[in-house]
């Protein structure tokens, strides 16, 4: 029996990482999304660049701000392994927000509220954030990042689908 009136435990979030050696053409992922969403296939579709989020958010506040301006975002993260290893910004807050958003993307879900001594740093709850992340990295960098950030223990890795590309791009004539 299927009942669409009951809220599901998960919404539209998709977290995935594409791993490949250097020189395979991982940057084509970002190019494809930009071509589809920003240019609208050169006028064949209505441009929808507001769906693309920033490629690097240094903390929870950056993700929160981006999702307030557009409630449904795809974040294309180039060199995800290197970004995950970075200690700049609020890396713990960034990870906590990403995990929280994933589990609260259904229509009755809300991200947690964060209150700080400065109201400018506080984060109001967001209802049903639709936040998909597509990362690209080398296998070595993403493995180091997953180990350093305890991605398995924190729950990030189980939420993430990983695809490996082994073939090099065919040369363009």
CSV table of N, CA and C in Angstrom, one decimal:
chain,number,residue,atom,x,y,z
A,1,UNK,N,0.8,-1.2,0.0
A,1,UNK,CA,0.0,0.0,0.0
A,1,UNK,C,0.9,1.2,0.0
A,2,UNK,N,0.5,2.2,-0.8
A,2,UNK,CA,1.3,3.4,-0.9
A,2,UNK,C,0.4,4.6,-0.6
A,3,UNK,N,0.9,5.5,0.3
A,3,UNK,CA,0.1,6.6,0.7
A,3,UNK,C,1.0,7.9,0.6
A,4,UNK,N,0.6,8.7,-0.4
A,4,UNK,CA,1.4,9.9,-0.6
A,4,UNK,C,1.2,11.0,0.4
A,5,UNK,N,0.1,10.9,1.2
A,5,UNK,CA,-0.2,12.0,2.2
A,5,UNK,C,0.7,12.0,3.4
A,6,UNK,N,1.4,10.8,3.7
A,6,UNK,CA,2.2,10.7,4.8
A,6,UNK,C,3.6,11.3,4.4
A,7,UNK,N,4.2,12.1,5.3
A,7,UNK,CA,5.5,12.6,5.0
A,7,UNK,C,6.6,11.5,5.0
A,8,UNK,N,7.5,11.5,4.1
A,8,UNK,CA,8.5,10.5,4.1
A,8,UNK,C,9.6,11.0,5.0
A,9,UNK,N,10.5,10.1,5.3
A,9,UNK,CA,11.6,10.5,6.2
A,9,UNK,C,12.7,11.2,5.5
A,10,UNK,N,12.7,11.2,4.2
A,10,UNK,CA,13.7,11.9,3.4
A,10,UNK,C,13.1,12.7,2.3
A,11,UNK,N,13.7,13.7,1.9
A,11,UNK,CA,13.2,14.6,0.8
A,11,UNK,C,14.0,14.4,-0.5
A,12,UNK,N,14.3,15.5,-1.1
A,12,UNK,CA,14.9,15.4,-2.4
A,12,UNK,C,16.4,15.5,-2.4
A,13,UNK,N,17.0,15.4,-1.3
A,13,UNK,CA,18.5,15.6,-1.2
A,13,UNK,C,19.2,14.4,-1.8
A,14,UNK,N,20.3,14.7,-2.5
A,14,UNK,CA,21.1,13.7,-3.1
A,14,UNK,C,22.6,14.1,-2.8
A,15,UNK,N,23.3,13.3,-2.2
A,15,UNK,CA,24.7,13.6,-2.0
A,15,UNK,C,25.5,12.5,-2.7
A,16,UNK,N,26.4,12.9,-3.6
A,16,UNK,CA,27.2,12.0,-4.4
A,16,UNK,C,28.5,12.5,-4.7
A,17,UNK,N,29.5,11.6,-4.8
A,17,UNK,CA,30.9,12.0,-5.1
A,17,UNK,C,31.3,11.1,-6.3
A,18,UNK,N,31.9,11.8,-7.2
A,18,UNK,CA,32.5,11.1,-8.4
A,18,UNK,C,34.0,11.2,-8.2
A,19,UNK,N,34.6,10.0,-8.2
A,19,UNK,CA,36.0,9.9,-8.1
A,19,UNK,C,36.7,9.4,-9.3
A,20,UNK,N,37.8,10.0,-9.7
A,20,UNK,CA,38.5,9.6,-10.9
A,20,UNK,C,40.0,10.2,-10.8
A,21,UNK,N,40.9,9.6,-11.6
A,21,UNK,CA,42.2,10.1,-11.6
A,21,UNK,C,42.3,11.5,-12.2
A,22,UNK,N,43.4,12.2,-12.0
A,22,UNK,CA,43.6,13.5,-12.6
A,22,UNK,C,43.6,13.3,-14.1
A,23,UNK,N,43.0,14.2,-14.8
A,23,UNK,CA,43.0,14.2,-16.3
A,23,UNK,C,41.9,13.5,-16.9
A,24,UNK,N,40.9,13.0,-16.1
A,24,UNK,CA,39.8,12.3,-16.7
A,24,UNK,C,38.7,13.2,-17.2
A,25,UNK,N,38.6,14.4,-16.6
A,25,UNK,CA,37.6,15.3,-17.0
A,25,UNK,C,36.5,15.5,-16.0
A,26,UNK,N,36.8,15.4,-14.7
A,26,UNK,CA,35.8,15.6,-13.7
A,26,UNK,C,35.1,16.9,-13.7
A,27,UNK,N,35.8,17.9,-14.2
A,27,UNK,CA,35.3,19.3,-14.3
A,27,UNK,C,34.1,19.4,-15.2
A,28,UNK,N,33.9,18.4,-16.1
A,28,UNK,CA,32.8,18.3,-17.0
A,28,UNK,C,31.5,18.3,-16.3
A,29,UNK,N,31.5,17.8,-15.0
A,29,UNK,CA,30.2,17.8,-14.2
A,29,UNK,C,29.7,19.2,-14.0
A,30,UNK,N,30.6,20.1,-13.6
A,30,UNK,CA,30.3,21.5,-13.4
A,30,UNK,C,29.9,22.2,-14.7
A,31,UNK,N,30.6,21.9,-15.7
A,31,UNK,CA,30.3,22.4,-17.0
A,31,UNK,C,28.9,22.0,-17.5
A,32,UNK,N,28.6,20.8,-17.3
A,32,UNK,CA,27.2,20.3,-17.7
A,32,UNK,C,26.1,21.0,-17.0
A,33,UNK,N,26.2,21.1,-15.6
A,33,UNK,CA,25.2,21.8,-14.8
A,33,UNK,C,25.1,23.2,-15.2
A,34,UNK,N,26.2,23.9,-15.4
A,34,UNK,CA,26.2,25.3,-15.8
A,34,UNK,C,25.5,25.5,-17.2
A,35,UNK,N,25.8,24.5,-18.1
A,35,UNK,CA,25.2,24.6,-19.5
A,35,UNK,C,23.7,24.4,-19.4
A,36,UNK,N,23.2,23.5,-18.5
A,36,UNK,CA,21.8,23.2,-18.4
A,36,UNK,C,21.1,24.3,-17.6
A,37,UNK,N,21.6,24.6,-16.5
A,37,UNK,CA,20.9,25.5,-15.6
A,37,UNK,C,21.1,27.0,-15.8
A,38,UNK,N,22.4,27.4,-16.1
A,38,UNK,CA,22.6,28.8,-16.3
A,38,UNK,C,22.3,29.3,-17.7
A,39,UNK,N,22.7,28.6,-18.7
A,39,UNK,CA,22.4,29.1,-20.0
A,39,UNK,C,21.1,28.5,-20.6
A,40,UNK,N,20.5,27.5,-20.0
A,40,UNK,CA,19.3,27.0,-20.5
A,40,UNK,C,19.5,26.3,-21.9
A,41,UNK,N,20.6,25.6,-22.0
A,41,UNK,CA,21.0,25.0,-23.3
A,41,UNK,C,20.9,26.0,-24.5
A,42,UNK,N,21.5,27.1,-24.2
A,42,UNK,CA,21.6,28.2,-25.2
A,42,UNK,C,20.2,28.6,-25.7
A,43,UNK,N,19.3,28.8,-24.8
A,43,UNK,CA,18.0,29.3,-25.1
A,43,UNK,C,16.9,28.3,-25.4
A,44,UNK,N,17.3,27.0,-25.3
A,44,UNK,CA,16.3,26.0,-25.6
A,44,UNK,C,15.4,25.7,-24.3
A,45,UNK,N,15.9,26.1,-23.2
A,45,UNK,CA,15.2,26.0,-21.9
A,45,UNK,C,15.3,27.3,-21.2
A,46,UNK,N,14.4,27.5,-20.2
A,46,UNK,CA,14.4,28.7,-19.4
A,46,UNK,C,15.6,28.5,-18.4
A,47,UNK,N,16.5,29.5,-18.4
A,47,UNK,CA,17.6,29.4,-17.5
A,47,UNK,C,17.2,29.3,-16.0
A,48,UNK,N,17.8,28.5,-15.2
A,48,UNK,CA,17.5,28.3,-13.8
A,48,UNK,C,18.7,28.3,-12.9
A,49,UNK,N,19.6,29.3,-13.2
A,49,UNK,CA,20.8,29.4,-12.4
A,49,UNK,C,20.7,29.5,-10.9
A,50,UNK,N,19.5,29.9,-10.4
A,50,UNK,CA,19.3,30.0,-9.0
A,50,UNK,C,19.3,28.6,-8.3
A,51,UNK,N,19.2,27.6,-9.1
A,51,UNK,CA,19.3,26.2,-8.5
A,51,UNK,C,20.7,25.9,-8.1
A,52,UNK,N,21.7,26.5,-8.7
A,52,UNK,CA,23.1,26.2,-8.4
A,52,UNK,C,23.6,27.0,-7.2
A,53,UNK,N,24.1,26.3,-6.2
A,53,UNK,CA,24.6,26.9,-5.0
A,53,UNK,C,26.1,27.2,-5.2
A,54,UNK,N,26.7,27.8,-4.2
A,54,UNK,CA,28.2,28.0,-4.3
A,54,UNK,C,28.9,26.7,-4.3
A,55,UNK,N,30.1,26.7,-4.8
A,55,UNK,CA,30.9,25.5,-4.9
A,55,UNK,C,31.7,25.3,-3.6
A,56,UNK,N,31.8,26.3,-2.8
A,56,UNK,CA,32.5,26.1,-1.5
A,56,UNK,C,31.9,26.9,-0.4
A,57,UNK,N,31.4,26.3,0.6
A,57,UNK,CA,30.8,27.0,1.7
A,57,UNK,C,31.7,26.7,2.9
A,58,UNK,N,32.1,27.8,3.6
A,58,UNK,CA,33.1,27.6,4.7
A,58,UNK,C,32.4,27.3,6.0
A,59,UNK,N,31.2,27.3,6.1
A,59,UNK,CA,30.5,27.0,7.4
A,59,UNK,C,29.0,26.9,7.2
A,60,UNK,N,28.3,26.6,8.3
A,60,UNK,CA,26.9,26.4,8.3
A,60,UNK,C,26.2,27.7,7.8
A,61,UNK,N,26.7,28.8,8.2
A,61,UNK,CA,26.1,30.1,7.9
A,61,UNK,C,26.0,30.3,6.4
A,62,UNK,N,27.1,29.9,5.7
A,62,UNK,CA,27.1,30.0,4.2
A,62,UNK,C,26.1,29.2,3.5
A,63,UNK,N,25.9,27.9,4.0
A,63,UNK,CA,24.9,27.0,3.4
A,63,UNK,C,23.5,27.6,3.7
A,64,UNK,N,23.3,28.0,5.0
A,64,UNK,CA,22.0,28.6,5.4
A,64,UNK,C,21.6,29.8,4.6
A,65,UNK,N,22.6,30.7,4.4
A,65,UNK,CA,22.3,31.9,3.6
A,65,UNK,C,21.9,31.6,2.2
A,66,UNK,N,22.7,30.6,1.6
A,66,UNK,CA,22.4,30.2,0.2
A,66,UNK,C,21.0,29.6,0.1
A,67,UNK,N,20.6,28.8,1.1
A,67,UNK,CA,19.3,28.1,1.0
A,67,UNK,C,18.1,29.1,1.3
A,68,UNK,N,18.4,30.2,2.0
A,68,UNK,CA,17.3,31.2,2.2
A,68,UNK,C,17.0,31.9,0.9
A,69,UNK,N,18.0,32.1,0.1
A,69,UNK,CA,17.8,32.9,-1.2
A,69,UNK,C,17.2,32.0,-2.2
A,70,UNK,N,17.4,30.7,-2.1
A,70,UNK,CA,16.7,29.7,-3.0
A,70,UNK,C,16.6,28.4,-2.3
A,71,UNK,N,15.4,28.0,-2.0
A,71,UNK,CA,15.2,26.8,-1.1
A,71,UNK,C,15.6,25.5,-1.7
A,72,UNK,N,15.9,25.4,-3.0
A,72,UNK,CA,16.3,24.2,-3.6
A,72,UNK,C,17.6,24.4,-4.3
A,73,UNK,N,18.6,23.8,-3.9
A,73,UNK,CA,20.0,24.1,-4.5
A,73,UNK,C,20.7,22.8,-4.8
A,74,UNK,N,21.5,22.9,-5.8
A,74,UNK,CA,22.5,21.8,-6.1
A,74,UNK,C,23.9,22.5,-6.0
A,75,UNK,N,24.7,21.9,-5.1
A,75,UNK,CA,26.0,22.4,-4.8
A,75,UNK,C,27.0,21.5,-5.5
A,76,UNK,N,27.7,22.0,-6.5
A,76,UNK,CA,28.7,21.3,-7.2
A,76,UNK,C,30.0,21.6,-6.6
A,77,UNK,N,30.7,20.6,-6.0
A,77,UNK,CA,31.9,20.8,-5.2
A,77,UNK,C,33.1,20.3,-5.9
A,78,UNK,N,33.9,21.1,-6.6
A,78,UNK,CA,35.1,20.6,-7.3
A,78,UNK,C,36.2,20.3,-6.2
A,79,UNK,N,36.9,19.3,-6.4
A,79,UNK,CA,38.0,18.9,-5.5
A,79,UNK,C,37.4,18.7,-4.1
A,80,UNK,N,36.4,18.0,-4.0
A,80,UNK,CA,35.7,17.8,-2.7
A,80,UNK,C,36.6,17.2,-1.6
A,81,UNK,N,37.5,16.3,-2.0
A,81,UNK,CA,38.4,15.8,-1.0
A,81,UNK,C,39.3,16.9,-0.4
A,82,UNK,N,39.8,17.8,-1.2
A,82,UNK,CA,40.6,18.9,-0.6
A,82,UNK,C,39.8,19.8,0.2
A,83,UNK,N,38.6,20.1,-0.2
A,83,UNK,CA,37.7,21.1,0.5
A,83,UNK,C,37.4,20.4,1.9
A,84,UNK,N,37.1,19.1,1.9
A,84,UNK,CA,36.7,18.5,3.2
A,84,UNK,C,37.9,18.5,4.1
A,85,UNK,N,39.2,18.4,3.6
A,85,UNK,CA,40.3,18.4,4.4
A,85,UNK,C,40.7,19.8,5.0
A,86,UNK,N,40.1,20.9,4.4
A,86,UNK,CA,40.4,22.2,4.7
A,86,UNK,C,39.9,22.5,6.1
A,87,UNK,N,40.7,23.3,6.9
A,87,UNK,CA,40.4,23.7,8.2
A,87,UNK,C,39.9,25.1,8.3
A,88,UNK,N,39.8,25.8,7.1
A,88,UNK,CA,39.4,27.1,7.1
A,88,UNK,C,37.9,27.2,7.4
A,89,UNK,N,37.5,28.3,8.0
A,89,UNK,CA,36.1,28.5,8.4
A,89,UNK,C,35.6,27.6,9.5
A,90,UNK,N,34.4,27.2,9.5
A,90,UNK,CA,33.8,26.4,10.6
A,90,UNK,C,33.5,25.0,10.0
A,91,UNK,N,34.5,24.2,9.9
A,91,UNK,CA,34.4,22.9,9.3
A,91,UNK,C,33.4,22.0,10.1
A,92,UNK,N,33.4,22.0,11.4
A,92,UNK,CA,32.5,21.2,12.2
A,92,UNK,C,31.1,21.7,12.0
A,93,UNK,N,30.9,23.0,12.0
A,93,UNK,CA,29.5,23.5,11.8
A,93,UNK,C,29.0,23.2,10.4
A,94,UNK,N,29.9,23.2,9.4
A,94,UNK,CA,29.6,22.9,8.0
A,94,UNK,C,29.1,21.5,7.9
A,95,UNK,N,29.8,20.5,8.5
A,95,UNK,CA,29.5,19.1,8.5
A,95,UNK,C,28.2,18.9,9.2
A,96,UNK,N,28.0,19.5,10.4
A,96,UNK,CA,26.7,19.3,11.1
A,96,UNK,C,25.5,19.8,10.4
A,97,UNK,N,25.7,21.0,9.7
A,97,UNK,CA,24.5,21.5,8.9
A,97,UNK,C,24.2,20.6,7.7
A,98,UNK,N,25.2,20.1,7.0
A,98,UNK,CA,25.0,19.2,5.9
A,98,UNK,C,24.2,17.9,6.3
A,99,UNK,N,24.7,17.4,7.5
A,99,UNK,CA,24.0,16.1,8.0
A,99,UNK,C,22.6,16.4,8.4
A,100,UNK,N,22.4,17.6,9.1
A,100,UNK,CA,21.1,18.0,9.6
A,100,UNK,C,20.1,18.2,8.4
A,101,UNK,N,20.6,18.9,7.4
A,101,UNK,CA,19.7,19.2,6.2
A,101,UNK,C,19.3,17.9,5.5
A,102,UNK,N,20.2,17.0,5.4
A,102,UNK,CA,19.8,15.7,4.8
A,102,UNK,C,18.6,15.0,5.4
A,103,UNK,N,18.7,15.0,6.7
A,103,UNK,CA,17.6,14.3,7.5
A,103,UNK,C,16.3,15.0,7.7
A,104,UNK,N,16.4,16.3,7.4
A,104,UNK,CA,15.2,17.2,7.6
A,104,UNK,C,14.7,17.8,6.3
A,105,UNK,N,14.8,17.1,5.2
A,105,UNK,CA,14.4,17.7,3.9
A,105,UNK,C,13.0,17.4,3.6
A,106,UNK,N,12.3,16.6,4.4
A,106,UNK,CA,10.9,16.3,4.1
A,106,UNK,C,10.0,17.5,4.5
A,107,UNK,N,8.8,17.5,4.0
A,107,UNK,CA,7.9,18.7,4.2
A,107,UNK,C,7.7,19.1,5.6
A,108,UNK,N,7.8,18.2,6.6
A,108,UNK,CA,7.6,18.5,8.0
A,108,UNK,C,8.9,18.7,8.7
A,109,UNK,N,10.0,18.6,8.0
A,109,UNK,CA,11.3,18.7,8.6
A,109,UNK,C,11.8,20.1,8.7
A,110,UNK,N,12.6,20.4,9.7
A,110,UNK,CA,13.3,21.7,9.9
A,110,UNK,C,14.7,21.5,10.4
A,111,UNK,N,15.6,22.3,9.9
A,111,UNK,CA,17.0,22.2,10.3
A,111,UNK,C,17.0,22.8,11.8
A,112,UNK,N,18.0,22.4,12.5
A,112,UNK,CA,18.1,22.9,13.9
A,112,UNK,C,18.4,24.4,13.9
A,113,UNK,N,18.0,25.0,15.0
A,113,UNK,CA,18.3,26.4,15.2
A,113,UNK,C,19.6,26.5,15.9
A,114,UNK,N,20.4,27.5,15.5
A,114,UNK,CA,21.7,27.8,16.2
A,114,UNK,C,21.6,29.2,16.7
A,115,UNK,N,21.9,29.4,18.0
A,115,UNK,CA,21.8,30.7,18.6
A,115,UNK,C,23.2,31.0,19.1
A,116,UNK,N,23.7,32.2,18.8
A,116,UNK,CA,25.0,32.7,19.3
A,116,UNK,C,24.8,34.0,20.0
A,117,UNK,N,25.9,34.4,20.6
A,117,UNK,CA,25.8,35.7,21.4
A,117,UNK,C,25.5,36.9,20.4
A,118,UNK,N,26.0,36.7,19.2
A,118,UNK,CA,25.7,37.8,18.2
A,118,UNK,C,24.5,37.3,17.3
A,119,UNK,N,23.5,38.0,17.2
A,119,UNK,CA,22.3,37.6,16.4
A,119,UNK,C,22.7,37.4,14.9
A,120,UNK,N,23.7,38.2,14.5
A,120,UNK,CA,24.2,38.0,13.1
A,120,UNK,C,24.7,36.6,12.8
A,121,UNK,N,25.2,35.9,13.8
A,121,UNK,CA,25.8,34.6,13.6
A,121,UNK,C,24.7,33.5,13.8
A,122,UNK,N,23.6,33.8,14.4
A,122,UNK,CA,22.5,32.8,14.6
A,122,UNK,C,21.9,32.3,13.3
A,123,UNK,N,21.4,31.1,13.4
A,123,UNK,CA,20.7,30.5,12.2
A,123,UNK,C,19.3,30.1,12.6
A,124,UNK,N,18.3,30.6,11.9
A,124,UNK,CA,16.9,30.3,12.2
A,124,UNK,C,16.7,28.9,11.5
A,125,UNK,N,15.7,28.1,12.0
A,125,UNK,CA,15.4,26.8,11.3
A,125,UNK,C,14.9,27.0,9.9
A,126,UNK,N,15.3,26.1,9.0
A,126,UNK,CA,14.8,26.1,7.6
A,126,UNK,C,13.9,25.0,7.4
A,127,UNK,N,12.7,25.2,6.9
A,127,UNK,CA,11.8,24.1,6.6
A,127,UNK,C,12.1,23.4,5.3
A,128,UNK,N,12.3,22.1,5.4
A,128,UNK,CA,12.4,21.2,4.2
A,128,UNK,C,13.5,21.7,3.2
A,129,UNK,N,14.7,21.9,3.7
A,129,UNK,CA,15.7,22.3,2.7
A,129,UNK,C,16.0,21.3,1.7
A,130,UNK,N,16.1,21.6,0.4
A,130,UNK,CA,16.4,20.7,-0.7
A,130,UNK,C,17.8,21.1,-1.1
A,131,UNK,N,18.7,20.2,-0.6
A,131,UNK,CA,20.2,20.5,-0.8
A,131,UNK,C,20.9,19.3,-1.3
A,132,UNK,N,21.2,19.3,-2.6
A,132,UNK,CA,21.9,18.2,-3.2
A,132,UNK,C,23.4,18.6,-3.4
A,133,UNK,N,24.3,17.7,-3.1
A,133,UNK,CA,25.7,18.0,-3.3
A,133,UNK,C,26.3,17.0,-4.3
A,134,UNK,N,27.0,17.5,-5.3
A,134,UNK,CA,27.7,16.6,-6.2
A,134,UNK,C,29.2,17.0,-6.2
A,135,UNK,N,30.0,16.1,-5.6
A,135,UNK,CA,31.4,16.4,-5.5
A,135,UNK,C,32.2,15.6,-6.5
A,136,UNK,N,33.4,16.2,-6.8
A,136,UNK,CA,34.3,15.4,-7.6
A,136,UNK,C,35.7,15.5,-7.0
A,137,UNK,N,36.4,14.4,-7.1
A,137,UNK,CA,37.7,14.4,-6.4
A,137,UNK,C,38.5,13.2,-6.9
A,138,UNK,N,39.8,13.2,-6.6
A,138,UNK,CA,40.6,12.1,-6.9
A,138,UNK,C,40.4,11.0,-5.8
A,139,UNK,N,40.6,9.8,-6.0
A,139,UNK,CA,40.4,8.7,-5.1
A,139,UNK,C,41.2,9.0,-3.8
A,140,UNK,N,42.5,9.3,-4.0
A,140,UNK,CA,43.4,9.5,-2.9
A,140,UNK,C,42.9,10.6,-1.9
A,141,UNK,N,42.5,11.8,-2.5
A,141,UNK,CA,42.1,12.9,-1.7
A,141,UNK,C,40.8,12.7,-1.0
A,142,UNK,N,39.9,12.0,-1.6
A,142,UNK,CA,38.6,11.8,-0.9
A,142,UNK,C,38.8,10.7,0.2
A,143,UNK,N,39.6,9.7,-0.1
A,143,UNK,CA,39.9,8.7,1.0
A,143,UNK,C,40.5,9.3,2.2
A,144,UNK,N,41.5,10.2,2.0
A,144,UNK,CA,42.1,10.9,3.1
A,144,UNK,C,41.1,11.8,3.8
A,145,UNK,N,40.3,12.5,3.1
A,145,UNK,CA,39.2,13.4,3.7
A,145,UNK,C,38.2,12.6,4.5
A,146,UNK,N,37.8,11.5,4.0
A,146,UNK,CA,36.8,10.7,4.7
A,146,UNK,C,37.3,10.1,6.0
A,147,UNK,N,38.6,9.8,6.0
A,147,UNK,CA,39.3,9.3,7.2
A,147,UNK,C,39.4,10.4,8.2
A,148,UNK,N,40.0,11.5,7.7
A,148,UNK,CA,40.2,12.7,8.6
A,148,UNK,C,39.0,13.2,9.3
A,149,UNK,N,37.9,13.3,8.5
A,149,UNK,CA,36.6,13.9,9.0
A,149,UNK,C,35.7,12.8,9.6
A,150,UNK,N,36.2,11.6,9.7
A,150,UNK,CA,35.4,10.5,10.3
A,150,UNK,C,34.0,10.4,9.6
A,151,UNK,N,34.1,10.4,8.3
A,151,UNK,CA,32.8,10.4,7.5
A,151,UNK,C,31.9,9.2,7.7
A,152,UNK,N,32.5,8.1,8.0
A,152,UNK,CA,31.7,6.9,8.3
A,152,UNK,C,31.0,7.0,9.6
A,153,UNK,N,31.8,7.4,10.6
A,153,UNK,CA,31.3,7.5,12.0
A,153,UNK,C,30.2,8.6,12.1
A,154,UNK,N,30.4,9.7,11.4
A,154,UNK,CA,29.5,10.9,11.5
A,154,UNK,C,28.2,10.7,10.8
A,155,UNK,N,28.2,9.7,9.8
A,155,UNK,CA,27.0,9.5,9.0
A,155,UNK,C,27.0,10.1,7.7
A,156,UNK,N,28.1,10.9,7.3
A,156,UNK,CA,28.2,11.5,6.0
A,156,UNK,C,28.3,10.4,4.9
A,157,UNK,N,29.2,9.5,5.1
A,157,UNK,CA,29.5,8.5,4.1
A,157,UNK,C,28.3,7.6,3.8
A,158,UNK,N,27.5,7.2,4.8
A,158,UNK,CA,26.3,6.4,4.4
A,158,UNK,C,25.2,7.2,3.7
A,159,UNK,N,25.3,8.5,3.8
A,159,UNK,CA,24.3,9.4,3.0
A,159,UNK,C,24.8,9.7,1.6
A,160,UNK,N,26.0,9.3,1.3
A,160,UNK,CA,26.7,9.7,0.1
A,160,UNK,C,26.9,8.5,-0.9
A,161,UNK,N,26.5,8.7,-2.1
A,161,UNK,CA,26.7,7.7,-3.1
A,161,UNK,C,28.0,8.0,-3.8
A,162,UNK,N,28.8,7.0,-4.1
A,162,UNK,CA,30.1,7.3,-4.7
A,162,UNK,C,30.2,6.5,-6.0
A,163,UNK,N,30.7,7.2,-7.1
A,163,UNK,CA,30.9,6.6,-8.4
A,163,UNK,C,32.3,6.8,-8.8
A,164,UNK,N,32.9,5.8,-9.4
A,164,UNK,CA,34.3,5.8,-9.8
A,164,UNK,C,34.3,5.8,-11.4
A,165,UNK,N,35.1,6.7,-11.9
A,165,UNK,CA,35.3,6.8,-13.4
A,165,UNK,C,36.7,6.4,-13.6
A,166,UNK,N,36.9,5.4,-14.5
A,166,UNK,CA,38.2,4.9,-14.8
A,166,UNK,C,38.7,5.2,-16.2
A,167,UNK,N,37.8,5.5,-17.1
A,167,UNK,CA,38.2,5.8,-18.5
A,167,UNK,C,38.5,7.2,-18.7
A,168,UNK,N,39.5,7.5,-19.5
A,168,UNK,CA,39.8,8.9,-19.9
A,168,UNK,C,38.9,9.4,-20.9
A,169,UNK,N,38.8,10.7,-21.0
A,169,UNK,CA,37.9,11.3,-22.0
A,169,UNK,C,38.5,11.0,-23.4
A,170,UNK,N,37.6,10.9,-24.3
A,170,UNK,CA,38.0,10.8,-25.7
A,170,UNK,C,38.4,12.1,-26.2
A,171,UNK,N,39.5,12.3,-26.9
A,171,UNK,CA,39.9,13.5,-27.5
A,171,UNK,C,38.9,14.1,-28.4
A,172,UNK,N,38.6,15.4,-28.3
A,172,UNK,CA,37.7,16.1,-29.2
A,172,UNK,C,38.4,16.4,-30.5
A,173,UNK,N,37.7,16.1,-31.6
A,173,UNK,CA,38.3,16.4,-32.9
A,173,UNK,C,38.5,17.9,-33.2
